[in-house]
PDB file of C-alpha atoms and ligand atoms in Angstrom:
ATOM      1  CA  MET A  41      32.073  34.301  -7.618  1.00 77.00           C
ATOM      2  CA  THR A  42      34.390  32.662 -10.159  1.00 78.00           C
ATOM      3  CA  SER A  43      35.768  36.033 -11.321  1.00 88.00           C
ATOM      4  CA  LEU A  44      36.638  36.953  -7.711  1.00 95.00           C
ATOM      5  CA  PHE A  45      39.239  34.182  -7.622  1.00 95.00           C
ATOM      6  CA  SER A  46      40.578  34.466 -11.192  1.00 93.00           C
ATOM      7  CA  SER A  47      40.870  38.263 -11.457  1.00 92.00           C
ATOM      8  CA  PRO A  48      44.009  40.210 -10.489  1.00 91.00           C
ATOM      9  CA  GLY A  49      44.260  42.151  -7.225  1.00 94.00           C
ATOM     10  CA  ARG A  50      45.524  41.732  -3.687  1.00 96.00           C
ATOM     11  CA  TRP A  51      43.714  39.830  -0.950  1.00 98.00           C
ATOM     12  CA  LEU A  52      43.350  41.933   2.210  1.00 98.00           C
ATOM     13  CA  LYS A  53      42.058  40.553   5.521  1.00 98.00           C
ATOM     14  CA  GLY A  54      39.875  42.626   7.818  1.00 98.00           C
ATOM     15  CA  ASN A  55      37.367  42.790  10.646  1.00 98.00           C
ATOM     16  CA  LEU A  56      34.431  45.171  10.142  1.00 98.00           C
ATOM     17  CA  HIS A  57      32.827  45.192  13.602  1.00 98.00           C
ATOM     18  CA  THR A  58      34.800  46.032  16.772  1.00 98.00           C
ATOM     19  CA  HIS A  59      34.132  47.887  20.032  1.00 98.00           C
ATOM     20  CA  THR A  60      36.545  49.900  22.177  1.00 98.00           C
ATOM     21  CA  THR A  61      36.541  51.636  25.564  1.00 98.00           C
ATOM     22  CA  ASN A  62      34.562  54.410  23.828  1.00 98.00           C
ATOM     23  CA  SER A  63      31.514  52.114  24.229  1.00 98.00           C
ATOM     24  CA  ASP A  64      31.528  48.694  25.922  1.00 97.00           C
ATOM     25  CA  GLY A  65      34.831  47.276  24.645  1.00 98.00           C
ATOM     26  CA  HIS A  66      37.782  46.456  26.895  1.00 98.00           C
ATOM     27  CA  LEU A  67      40.653  47.879  24.786  1.00 98.00           C
ATOM     28  CA  THR A  68      41.346  51.441  23.634  1.00 98.00           C
ATOM     29  CA  PRO A  69      41.338  52.255  19.892  1.00 98.00           C
ATOM     30  CA  ALA A  70      45.157  52.252  19.870  1.00 98.00           C
ATOM     31  CA  GLU A  71      45.327  48.909  21.711  1.00 98.00           C
ATOM     32  CA  ILE A  72      42.780  47.186  19.462  1.00 98.00           C
ATOM     33  CA  GLY A  73      44.590  48.515  16.372  1.00 98.00           C
ATOM     34  CA  ARG A  74      47.885  47.020  17.542  1.00 98.00           C
ATOM     35  CA  VAL A  75      46.265  43.677  18.468  1.00 98.00           C
ATOM     36  CA  TYR A  76      44.756  43.233  14.988  1.00 98.00           C
ATOM     37  CA  ARG A  77      47.915  44.456  13.248  1.00 98.00           C
ATOM     38  CA  ASP A  78      50.020  41.938  15.185  1.00 98.00           C
ATOM     39  CA  ALA A  79      47.592  39.175  14.142  1.00 98.00           C
ATOM     40  CA  GLY A  80      48.234  39.949  10.464  1.00 98.00           C
ATOM     41  CA  TYR A  81      45.080  41.897   9.608  1.00 98.00           C
ATOM     42  CA  ASP A  82      45.190  44.590   6.908  1.00 98.00           C
ATOM     43  CA  PHE A  83      42.121  46.662   7.835  1.00 98.00           C
ATOM     44  CA  LEU A  84      39.778  47.258  10.756  1.00 98.00           C
ATOM     45  CA  ALA A  85      36.528  49.117  11.424  1.00 98.00           C
ATOM     46  CA  ILE A  86      35.871  50.400  14.943  1.00 98.00           C
ATOM     47  CA  THR A  87      32.087  50.411  15.369  1.00 98.00           C
ATOM     48  CA  ASP A  88      31.300  51.682  18.854  1.00 98.00           C
ATOM     49  CA  HIS A  89      27.644  51.766  19.981  1.00 98.00           C
ATOM     50  CA  GLY A  90      26.105  55.136  19.201  1.00 97.00           C
ATOM     51  CA  ARG A  91      29.440  56.887  18.910  1.00 97.00           C
ATOM     52  CA  PHE A  92      31.822  57.698  16.044  1.00 98.00           C
ATOM     53  CA  THR A  93      35.316  56.794  17.248  1.00 98.00           C
ATOM     54  CA  ASP A  94      38.187  58.612  15.534  1.00 97.00           C
ATOM     55  CA  PRO A  95      39.888  56.005  13.306  1.00 96.00           C
ATOM     56  CA  GLY A  96      43.265  57.786  13.642  1.00 97.00           C
ATOM     57  CA  PRO A  97      44.768  55.392  16.237  1.00 98.00           C
ATOM     58  CA  VAL A  98      43.971  52.404  13.979  1.00 98.00           C
ATOM     59  CA  GLN A  99      45.804  54.077  11.090  1.00 98.00           C
ATOM     60  CA  ASP A 100      48.696  54.907  13.429  1.00 98.00           C
ATOM     61  CA  ALA A 101      48.928  51.180  14.238  1.00 98.00           C
ATOM     62  CA  GLY A 102      49.569  50.528  10.533  1.00 98.00           C
ATOM     63  CA  LEU A 103      46.138  49.279   9.473  1.00 98.00           C
ATOM     64  CA  VAL A 104      43.722  50.718   6.936  1.00 98.00           C
ATOM     65  CA  ALA A 105      40.880  52.154   9.043  1.00 98.00           C
ATOM     66  CA  ILE A 106      37.299  51.944   7.781  1.00 98.00           C
ATOM     67  CA  PRO A 107      35.332  54.661   9.627  1.00 98.00           C
ATOM     68  CA  GLY A 108      32.331  53.075  11.336  1.00 98.00           C
ATOM     69  CA  MET A 109      29.731  53.083  14.100  1.00 98.00           C
ATOM     70  CA  GLU A 110      27.028  50.676  15.353  1.00 98.00           C
ATOM     71  CA  CYS A 111      23.587  52.288  15.574  1.00 98.00           C
ATOM     72  CA  HIS A 112      20.358  51.212  17.247  1.00 98.00           C
ATOM     73  CA  ALA A 113      16.718  52.116  16.649  1.00 97.00           C
ATOM     74  CA  GLY A 114      13.227  50.654  16.327  1.00 95.00           C
ATOM     75  CA  THR A 115      12.099  47.190  17.360  1.00 96.00           C
ATOM     76  CA  ASN A 116      12.489  43.836  15.609  1.00 96.00           C
ATOM     77  CA  ALA A 117      10.169  40.798  15.603  1.00 95.00           C
ATOM     78  CA  ALA A 118      11.635  39.634  18.936  1.00 97.00           C
ATOM     79  CA  GLY A 119      10.939  43.019  20.561  1.00 97.00           C
ATOM     80  CA  GLU A 120      14.625  44.023  20.568  1.00 97.00           C
ATOM     81  CA  LEU A 121      16.392  47.059  19.138  1.00 97.00           C
ATOM     82  CA  HIS A 122      17.695  46.830  15.590  1.00 97.00           C
ATOM     83  CA  HIS A 123      21.504  46.806  15.381  1.00 98.00           C
ATOM     84  CA  VAL A 124      22.918  48.329  12.191  1.00 98.00           C
ATOM     85  CA  VAL A 125      26.630  48.797  11.481  1.00 98.00           C
ATOM     86  CA  ALA A 126      27.484  51.891   9.449  1.00 98.00           C
ATOM     87  CA  LEU A 127      30.671  51.598   7.382  1.00 98.00           C
ATOM     88  CA  GLY A 128      32.542  54.282   5.447  1.00 98.00           C
ATOM     89  CA  ILE A 129      30.822  57.185   7.224  1.00 98.00           C
ATOM     90  CA  SER A 130      32.266  60.694   7.027  1.00 96.00           C
ATOM     91  CA  GLU A 131      30.530  61.899  10.200  1.00 97.00           C
ATOM     92  CA  ALA A 132      28.558  60.540  13.170  1.00 98.00           C
ATOM     93  CA  VAL A 133      25.164  59.066  12.239  1.00 98.00           C
ATOM     94  CA  ARG A 134      22.339  61.141  13.711  1.00 98.00           C
ATOM     95  CA  VAL A 135      19.802  58.701  15.155  1.00 97.00           C
ATOM     96  CA  GLU A 136      16.459  60.203  16.204  1.00 96.00           C
ATOM     97  CA  PRO A 137      14.078  58.709  18.802  1.00 93.00           C
ATOM     98  CA  GLU A 138      11.355  58.230  16.174  1.00 95.00           C
ATOM     99  CA  HIS A 139      13.607  56.240  13.832  1.00 96.00           C
ATOM    100  CA  GLY A 140      12.692  52.696  12.926  1.00 96.00           C
ATOM    101  CA  LEU A 141      14.959  50.460  10.857  1.00 97.00           C
ATOM    102  CA  GLN A 142      14.366  52.409   7.622  1.00 98.00           C
ATOM    103  CA  GLY A 143      14.878  55.780   9.303  1.00 98.00           C
ATOM    104  CA  LEU A 144      18.146  54.537  10.755  1.00 98.00           C
ATOM    105  CA  ILE A 145      19.396  53.245   7.387  1.00 98.00           C
ATOM    106  CA  ASP A 146      18.459  56.565   5.780  1.00 98.00           C
ATOM    107  CA  ALA A 147      20.412  58.426   8.510  1.00 98.00           C
ATOM    108  CA  ILE A 148      23.455  56.230   7.781  1.00 98.00           C
ATOM    109  CA  ARG A 149      23.229  57.131   4.104  1.00 98.00           C
ATOM    110  CA  GLU A 150      22.987  60.820   5.030  1.00 98.00           C
ATOM    111  CA  ALA A 151      26.313  60.368   6.874  1.00 98.00           C
ATOM    112  CA  ASN A 152      27.722  58.979   3.564  1.00 98.00           C
ATOM    113  CA  GLY A 153      27.813  55.492   5.068  1.00 98.00           C
ATOM    114  CA  HIS A 154      26.727  52.021   4.039  1.00 98.00           C
ATOM    115  CA  ALA A 155      24.469  49.878   6.225  1.00 98.00           C
ATOM    116  CA  VAL A 156      25.126  46.308   7.397  1.00 98.00           C
ATOM    117  CA  LEU A 157      22.391  44.434   9.303  1.00 98.00           C
ATOM    118  CA  ALA A 158      24.258  43.003  12.297  1.00 98.00           C
ATOM    119  CA  HIS A 159      23.915  39.450  13.750  1.00 98.00           C
ATOM    120  CA  PRO A 160      20.238  38.765  12.796  1.00 98.00           C
ATOM    121  CA  TYR A 161      20.008  35.313  14.434  1.00 97.00           C
ATOM    122  CA  TRP A 162      21.513  36.490  17.727  1.00 97.00           C
ATOM    123  CA  HIS A 163      18.829  39.071  18.528  1.00 96.00           C
ATOM    124  CA  GLY A 164      15.846  37.467  16.817  1.00 96.00           C
ATOM    125  CA  CYS A 165      15.750  39.677  13.732  1.00 96.00           C
ATOM    126  CA  THR A 166      13.792  37.825  11.021  1.00 97.00           C
ATOM    127  CA  SER A 167      14.011  37.968   7.251  1.00 97.00           C
ATOM    128  CA  ALA A 168      10.629  39.761   7.347  1.00 97.00           C
ATOM    129  CA  ASP A 169      12.253  42.491   9.471  1.00 96.00           C
ATOM    130  CA  LEU A 170      15.096  42.787   6.964  1.00 97.00           C
ATOM    131  CA  LEU A 171      12.866  42.748   3.884  1.00 97.00           C
ATOM    132  CA  GLU A 172      10.873  45.697   5.208  1.00 95.00           C
ATOM    133  CA  ALA A 173      13.927  47.927   4.797  1.00 97.00           C
ATOM    134  CA  ASP A 174      15.780  49.108   1.694  1.00 97.00           C
ATOM    135  CA  GLY A 175      19.183  50.675   1.181  1.00 98.00           C
ATOM    136  CA  TRP A 176      21.372  48.191   3.093  1.00 98.00           C
ATOM    137  CA  PHE A 177      24.075  46.211   1.298  1.00 98.00           C
ATOM    138  CA  ALA A 178      25.053  43.333   3.586  1.00 98.00           C
ATOM    139  CA  LEU A 179      24.173  41.338   6.667  1.00 98.00           C
ATOM    140  CA  GLU A 180      26.475  39.519   9.040  1.00 98.00           C
ATOM    141  CA  VAL A 181      26.280  35.868   8.056  1.00 98.00           C
ATOM    142  CA  TYR A 182      28.668  35.167  10.935  1.00 98.00           C
ATOM    143  CA  ASN A 183      29.382  37.076  14.170  1.00 98.00           C
ATOM    144  CA  GLN A 184      32.011  35.695  16.547  1.00 98.00           C
ATOM    145  CA  VAL A 185      30.888  37.275  19.835  1.00 98.00           C
ATOM    146  CA  CYS A 186      27.359  35.892  19.295  1.00 98.00           C
ATOM    147  CA  GLN A 187      28.850  32.451  18.605  1.00 98.00           C
ATOM    148  CA  ALA A 188      31.250  32.584  21.542  1.00 97.00           C
ATOM    149  CA  PHE A 189      28.681  33.507  24.190  1.00 96.00           C
ATOM    150  CA  ILE A 190      25.359  31.967  23.130  1.00 97.00           C
ATOM    151  CA  ALA A 191      26.200  29.877  20.026  1.00 97.00           C
ATOM    152  CA  ARG A 192      23.965  32.010  17.795  1.00 97.00           C
ATOM    153  CA  GLY A 193      26.666  33.366  15.516  1.00 98.00           C
ATOM    154  CA  GLU A 194      25.510  32.166  12.108  1.00 98.00           C
ATOM    155  CA  SER A 195      22.635  33.719  10.144  1.00 98.00           C
ATOM    156  CA  SER A 196      22.785  31.642   6.947  1.00 98.00           C
ATOM    157  CA  GLU A 197      19.094  30.808   6.968  1.00 98.00           C
ATOM    158  CA  THR A 198      18.079  34.474   7.246  1.00 98.00           C
ATOM    159  CA  TRP A 199      20.473  35.327   4.409  1.00 98.00           C
ATOM    160  CA  ASP A 200      18.987  32.595   2.196  1.00 98.00           C
ATOM    161  CA  GLN A 201      15.448  33.827   2.858  1.00 98.00           C
ATOM    162  CA  VAL A 202      16.423  37.370   1.897  1.00 98.00           C
ATOM    163  CA  LEU A 203      18.271  36.148  -1.219  1.00 98.00           C
ATOM    164  CA  GLY A 204      15.325  33.908  -2.075  1.00 98.00           C
ATOM    165  CA  ALA A 205      13.108  37.000  -2.035  1.00 98.00           C
ATOM    166  CA  GLY A 206      15.346  38.445  -4.763  1.00 97.00           C
ATOM    167  CA  ARG A 207      17.448  40.833  -2.651  1.00 97.00           C
ATOM    168  CA  GLN A 208      21.069  40.977  -3.812  1.00 97.00           C
ATOM    169  CA  VAL A 209      22.892  41.500  -0.514  1.00 98.00           C
ATOM    170  CA  TRP A 210      26.264  40.262   0.678  1.00 98.00           C
ATOM    171  CA  GLY A 211      27.389  38.239   3.713  1.00 98.00           C
ATOM    172  CA  LEU A 212      30.094  39.441   6.123  1.00 98.00           C
ATOM    173  CA  ALA A 213      31.872  37.496   8.864  1.00 99.00           C
ATOM    174  CA  VAL A 214      32.974  39.690  11.782  1.00 98.00           C
ATOM    175  CA  ASP A 215      34.290  39.452  15.328  1.00 98.00           C
ATOM    176  CA  ASP A 216      32.110  42.127  17.003  1.00 98.00           C
ATOM    177  CA  CYS A 217      35.015  42.054  19.467  1.00 98.00           C
ATOM    178  CA  HIS A 218      34.297  43.478  22.946  1.00 98.00           C
ATOM    179  CA  HIS A 219      36.596  41.568  25.294  1.00 96.00           C
ATOM    180  CA  ALA A 220      39.523  40.462  23.091  1.00 96.00           C
ATOM    181  CA  GLY A 221      38.913  36.997  24.564  1.00 96.00           C
ATOM    182  CA  PRO A 222      36.928  34.238  22.803  1.00 97.00           C
ATOM    183  CA  ASP A 223      35.349  37.008  20.693  1.00 98.00           C
ATOM    184  CA  ILE A 224      38.486  37.920  18.733  1.00 98.00           C
ATOM    185  CA  PHE A 225      39.959  36.460  15.498  1.00 98.00           C
ATOM    186  CA  GLY A 226      36.888  34.287  14.848  1.00 98.00           C
ATOM    187  CA  GLY A 227      35.239  36.048  11.874  1.00 98.00           C
ATOM    188  CA  TRP A 228      36.771  38.074   9.055  1.00 99.00           C
ATOM    189  CA  VAL A 229      36.544  38.950   5.375  1.00 98.00           C
ATOM    190  CA  TRP A 230      39.056  38.528   2.562  1.00 98.00           C
ATOM    191  CA  VAL A 231      38.630  41.473   0.201  1.00 98.00           C
ATOM    192  CA  LYS A 232      40.093  41.583  -3.322  1.00 98.00           C
ATOM    193  CA  THR A 233      41.270  45.035  -4.377  1.00 97.00           C
ATOM    194  CA  ASP A 234      43.969  46.889  -6.300  1.00 94.00           C
ATOM    195  CA  GLU A 235      43.680  49.818  -3.918  1.00 96.00           C
ATOM    196  CA  PRO A 236      44.573  49.170  -0.245  1.00 97.00           C
ATOM    197  CA  THR A 237      42.798  52.281   1.036  1.00 98.00           C
ATOM    198  CA  ALA A 238      39.490  52.799   2.861  1.00 98.00           C
ATOM    199  CA  PRO A 239      37.685  53.882  -0.363  1.00 98.00           C
ATOM    200  CA  GLY A 240      39.244  50.991  -2.311  1.00 98.00           C
ATOM    201  CA  ILE A 241      38.182  48.436   0.311  1.00 98.00           C
ATOM    202  CA  MET A 242      34.679  49.967   0.566  1.00 98.00           C
ATOM    203  CA  GLN A 243      34.323  49.735  -3.213  1.00 98.00           C
ATOM    204  CA  SER A 244      35.178  46.017  -3.137  1.00 98.00           C
ATOM    205  CA  LEU A 245      32.790  45.443  -0.224  1.00 98.00           C
ATOM    206  CA  LEU A 246      29.916  47.198  -1.988  1.00 98.00           C
ATOM    207  CA  SER A 247      30.471  45.243  -5.208  1.00 97.00           C
ATOM    208  CA  GLY A 248      30.696  41.915  -3.351  1.00 97.00           C
ATOM    209  CA  ARG A 249      34.360  41.343  -4.221  1.00 98.00           C
ATOM    210  CA  PHE A 250      35.136  39.457  -0.994  1.00 98.00           C
ATOM    211  CA  TYR A 251      34.361  36.299   0.876  1.00 98.00           C
ATOM    212  CA  ALA A 252      33.688  35.766   4.570  1.00 98.00           C
ATOM    213  CA  SER A 253      35.318  33.188   6.816  1.00 98.00           C
ATOM    214  CA  SER A 254      35.474  31.850  10.353  1.00 98.00           C
ATOM    215  CA  GLY A 255      38.247  29.419   9.446  1.00 98.00           C
ATOM    216  CA  PRO A 256      38.460  27.828   5.973  1.00 98.00           C
ATOM    217  CA  LYS A 257      40.296  29.398   3.061  1.00 98.00           C
ATOM    218  CA  ILE A 258      38.987  29.205  -0.501  1.00 98.00           C
ATOM    219  CA  LEU A 259      41.822  28.894  -3.016  1.00 97.00           C
ATOM    220  CA  SER A 260      40.086  28.786  -6.387  1.00 97.00           C
ATOM    221  CA  VAL A 261      36.662  28.499  -7.992  1.00 97.00           C
ATOM    222  CA  GLU A 262      36.678  27.560 -11.689  1.00 96.00           C
ATOM    223  CA  ARG A 263      33.495  27.207 -13.691  1.00 95.00           C
ATOM    224  CA  ASP A 264      33.070  25.380 -16.985  1.00 95.00           C
ATOM    225  CA  GLY A 265      29.409  25.459 -17.968  1.00 93.00           C
ATOM    226  CA  ASP A 266      27.467  23.799 -15.168  1.00 94.00           C
ATOM    227  CA  ARG A 267      30.565  22.221 -13.594  1.00 96.00           C
ATOM    228  CA  VAL A 268      32.341  24.143 -10.817  1.00 97.00           C
ATOM    229  CA  ARG A 269      35.677  23.007  -9.418  1.00 97.00           C
ATOM    230  CA  VAL A 270      36.477  24.370  -5.953  1.00 98.00           C
ATOM    231  CA  ARG A 271      39.829  24.103  -4.183  1.00 98.00           C
ATOM    232  CA  CYS A 272      40.074  25.051  -0.491  1.00 98.00           C
ATOM    233  CA  SER A 273      41.794  24.316   2.824  1.00 98.00           C
ATOM    234  CA  PRO A 274      40.903  20.866   4.305  1.00 98.00           C
ATOM    235  CA  ALA A 275      37.099  20.683   4.521  1.00 98.00           C
ATOM    236  CA  GLN A 276      34.286  18.450   5.663  1.00 98.00           C
ATOM    237  CA  THR A 277      31.736  19.838   3.191  1.00 98.00           C
ATOM    238  CA  ILE A 278      31.839  21.951   0.034  1.00 98.00           C
ATOM    239  CA  ALA A 279      28.413  23.044  -1.209  1.00 98.00           C
ATOM    240  CA  LEU A 280      26.544  25.270  -3.631  1.00 98.00           C
ATOM    241  CA  ILE A 281      23.309  26.680  -2.233  1.00 98.00           C
ATOM    242  CA  GLY A 282      20.412  28.170  -4.211  1.00 98.00           C
ATOM    243  CA  LYS A 283      16.820  29.252  -3.670  1.00 98.00           C
ATOM    244  CA  GLY A 284      14.475  26.990  -1.715  1.00 96.00           C
ATOM    245  CA  SER A 285      15.520  23.334  -1.771  1.00 97.00           C
ATOM    246  CA  SER A 286      18.014  23.728  -4.622  1.00 98.00           C
ATOM    247  CA  GLY A 287      21.773  23.195  -4.457  1.00 98.00           C
ATOM    248  CA  HIS A 288      24.506  20.553  -4.472  1.00 98.00           C
ATOM    249  CA  ALA A 289      26.795  19.377  -1.637  1.00 98.00           C
ATOM    250  CA  CYS A 290      29.925  17.255  -1.596  1.00 98.00           C
ATOM    251  CA  HIS A 291      31.038  15.670   1.719  1.00 98.00           C
ATOM    252  CA  ALA A 292      34.321  14.104   2.824  1.00 98.00           C
ATOM    253  CA  PRO A 293      34.160  10.374   3.660  1.00 97.00           C
ATOM    254  CA  VAL A 294      33.894   9.714   7.429  1.00 96.00           C
ATOM    255  CA  GLY A 295      37.269  10.313   9.086  1.00 96.00           C
ATOM    256  CA  GLU A 296      38.712  12.128   6.074  1.00 98.00           C
ATOM    257  CA  LEU A 297      38.813  15.694   4.731  1.00 98.00           C
ATOM    258  CA  ILE A 298      38.648  16.978   1.155  1.00 98.00           C
ATOM    259  CA  GLU A 299      40.530  19.855  -0.440  1.00 98.00           C
ATOM    260  CA  GLU A 300      38.594  20.037  -3.700  1.00 98.00           C
ATOM    261  CA  ALA A 301      35.225  19.176  -5.153  1.00 98.00           C
ATOM    262  CA  GLU A 302      33.415  19.320  -8.467  1.00 98.00           C
ATOM    263  CA  LEU A 303      29.879  20.618  -8.069  1.00 98.00           C
ATOM    264  CA  ASP A 304      26.896  21.067 -10.367  1.00 97.00           C
ATOM    265  CA  TRP A 305      26.087  24.798 -10.699  1.00 94.00           C
ATOM    266  CA  GLY A 306      22.890  23.933 -12.588  1.00 94.00           C
ATOM    267  CA  ARG A 307      21.268  22.406  -9.500  1.00 96.00           C
ATOM    268  CA  ALA A 308      21.008  25.820  -7.792  1.00 95.00           C
ATOM    269  CA  ARG A 309      17.943  27.904  -8.654  1.00 96.00           C
ATOM    270  CA  ASP A 310      17.784  31.734  -8.944  1.00 97.00           C
ATOM    271  CA  TYR A 311      21.055  32.351  -7.090  1.00 97.00           C
ATOM    272  CA  VAL A 312      24.200  30.370  -6.291  1.00 97.00           C
ATOM    273  CA  ARG A 313      26.437  30.793  -3.279  1.00 98.00           C
ATOM    274  CA  LEU A 314      29.346  28.626  -2.160  1.00 98.00           C
ATOM    275  CA  VAL A 315      29.956  27.502   1.419  1.00 98.00           C
ATOM    276  CA  VAL A 316      32.923  25.490   2.724  1.00 98.00           C
ATOM    277  CA  ARG A 317      32.725  23.875   6.164  1.00 98.00           C
ATOM    278  CA  ASP A 318      35.761  22.489   8.023  1.00 98.00           C
ATOM    279  CA  GLU A 319      36.004  19.654  10.585  1.00 97.00           C
ATOM    280  CA  ARG A 320      35.129  22.062  13.439  1.00 97.00           C
ATOM    281  CA  GLY A 321      32.044  23.400  11.667  1.00 97.00           C
ATOM    282  CA  ARG A 322      33.698  26.713  10.838  1.00 98.00           C
ATOM    283  CA  GLY A 323      32.619  28.237   7.532  1.00 98.00           C
ATOM    284  CA  ALA A 324      33.753  30.165   4.488  1.00 98.00           C
ATOM    285  CA  TRP A 325      30.928  31.924   2.657  1.00 98.00           C
ATOM    286  CA  CYS A 326      31.128  33.316  -0.889  1.00 98.00           C
ATOM    287  CA  ASN A 327      28.704  35.958  -2.029  1.00 98.00           C
ATOM    288  CA  PRO A 328      25.810  34.909  -4.275  1.00 98.00           C
ATOM    289  CA  GLU A 329      25.677  35.147  -8.021  1.00 96.00           C
ATOM    290  CA  PHE A 330      22.183  35.569  -9.413  1.00 95.00           C
ATOM    291  CA  VAL A 331      21.323  33.319 -12.361  1.00 90.00           C
TER     292      VAL A 331
HETATM  293 ZN1   ZN B 476      25.067  44.581  17.951  1.00 72.56          ZN
HETATM  294 ZN1   ZN B 477      28.613  45.267  18.095  1.00 72.56          ZN
END
């Protein structure tokens, strides 16, 4: 976490979950590419339901395109289909009727892709569901369309349960944009890389060299022994979270905001992740470091 902010490299902003008219989205691939480019994004993954959309129009719009697809199979604890986003695929994922969650993840890997467990809180996917499966590298800690329409966008608790079980997986924030209305520009990742290409961005994603945000910006994280100094955009809360009841939070006085905090790393057990919360409750989530 500390090395992410002190090491060299460029910060690139991207959205890794988007739908187009090729599934149930309202804009064409070319239109969605231009909309994100005009908003200052550097990369975009189109992830249509059950269909591999050609990323060419996104590249033509001037963005780095991460080839992707959202796949569905099996049944979760709430009796709903699993939703898994495949990133970095070289071909369409072949989903078979008999696939459960593990079969689907294996099919994504066969398509040279990397699996993200989408919006767990939104569709009632529990940490027990997630822990049954191997071979996935991230979950969506924040999903804007789920927040916009039923206020179930954040899956922090599920993430903490999975981390607490010893799984080293990362947290993405995404739009899952369908309508380009309240479901756009609400969740993104800042990736650190020297190589602004799809393989370069995928490499940073897989190694956790990014942080997720729905609003706040993290400027620096400096660690000296057990003391961690965090600087960020104006925030209500800056906190370190660890396994179980462990962690350390710093809050702004009522009616004020803070732009830095000194936290005690030693109070987090087994793993440490940083979260910044602004005055509207929007978050910035760093990936965990295991201790
Ligand atoms: Zn979904
Ligand atoms: Zn989706």
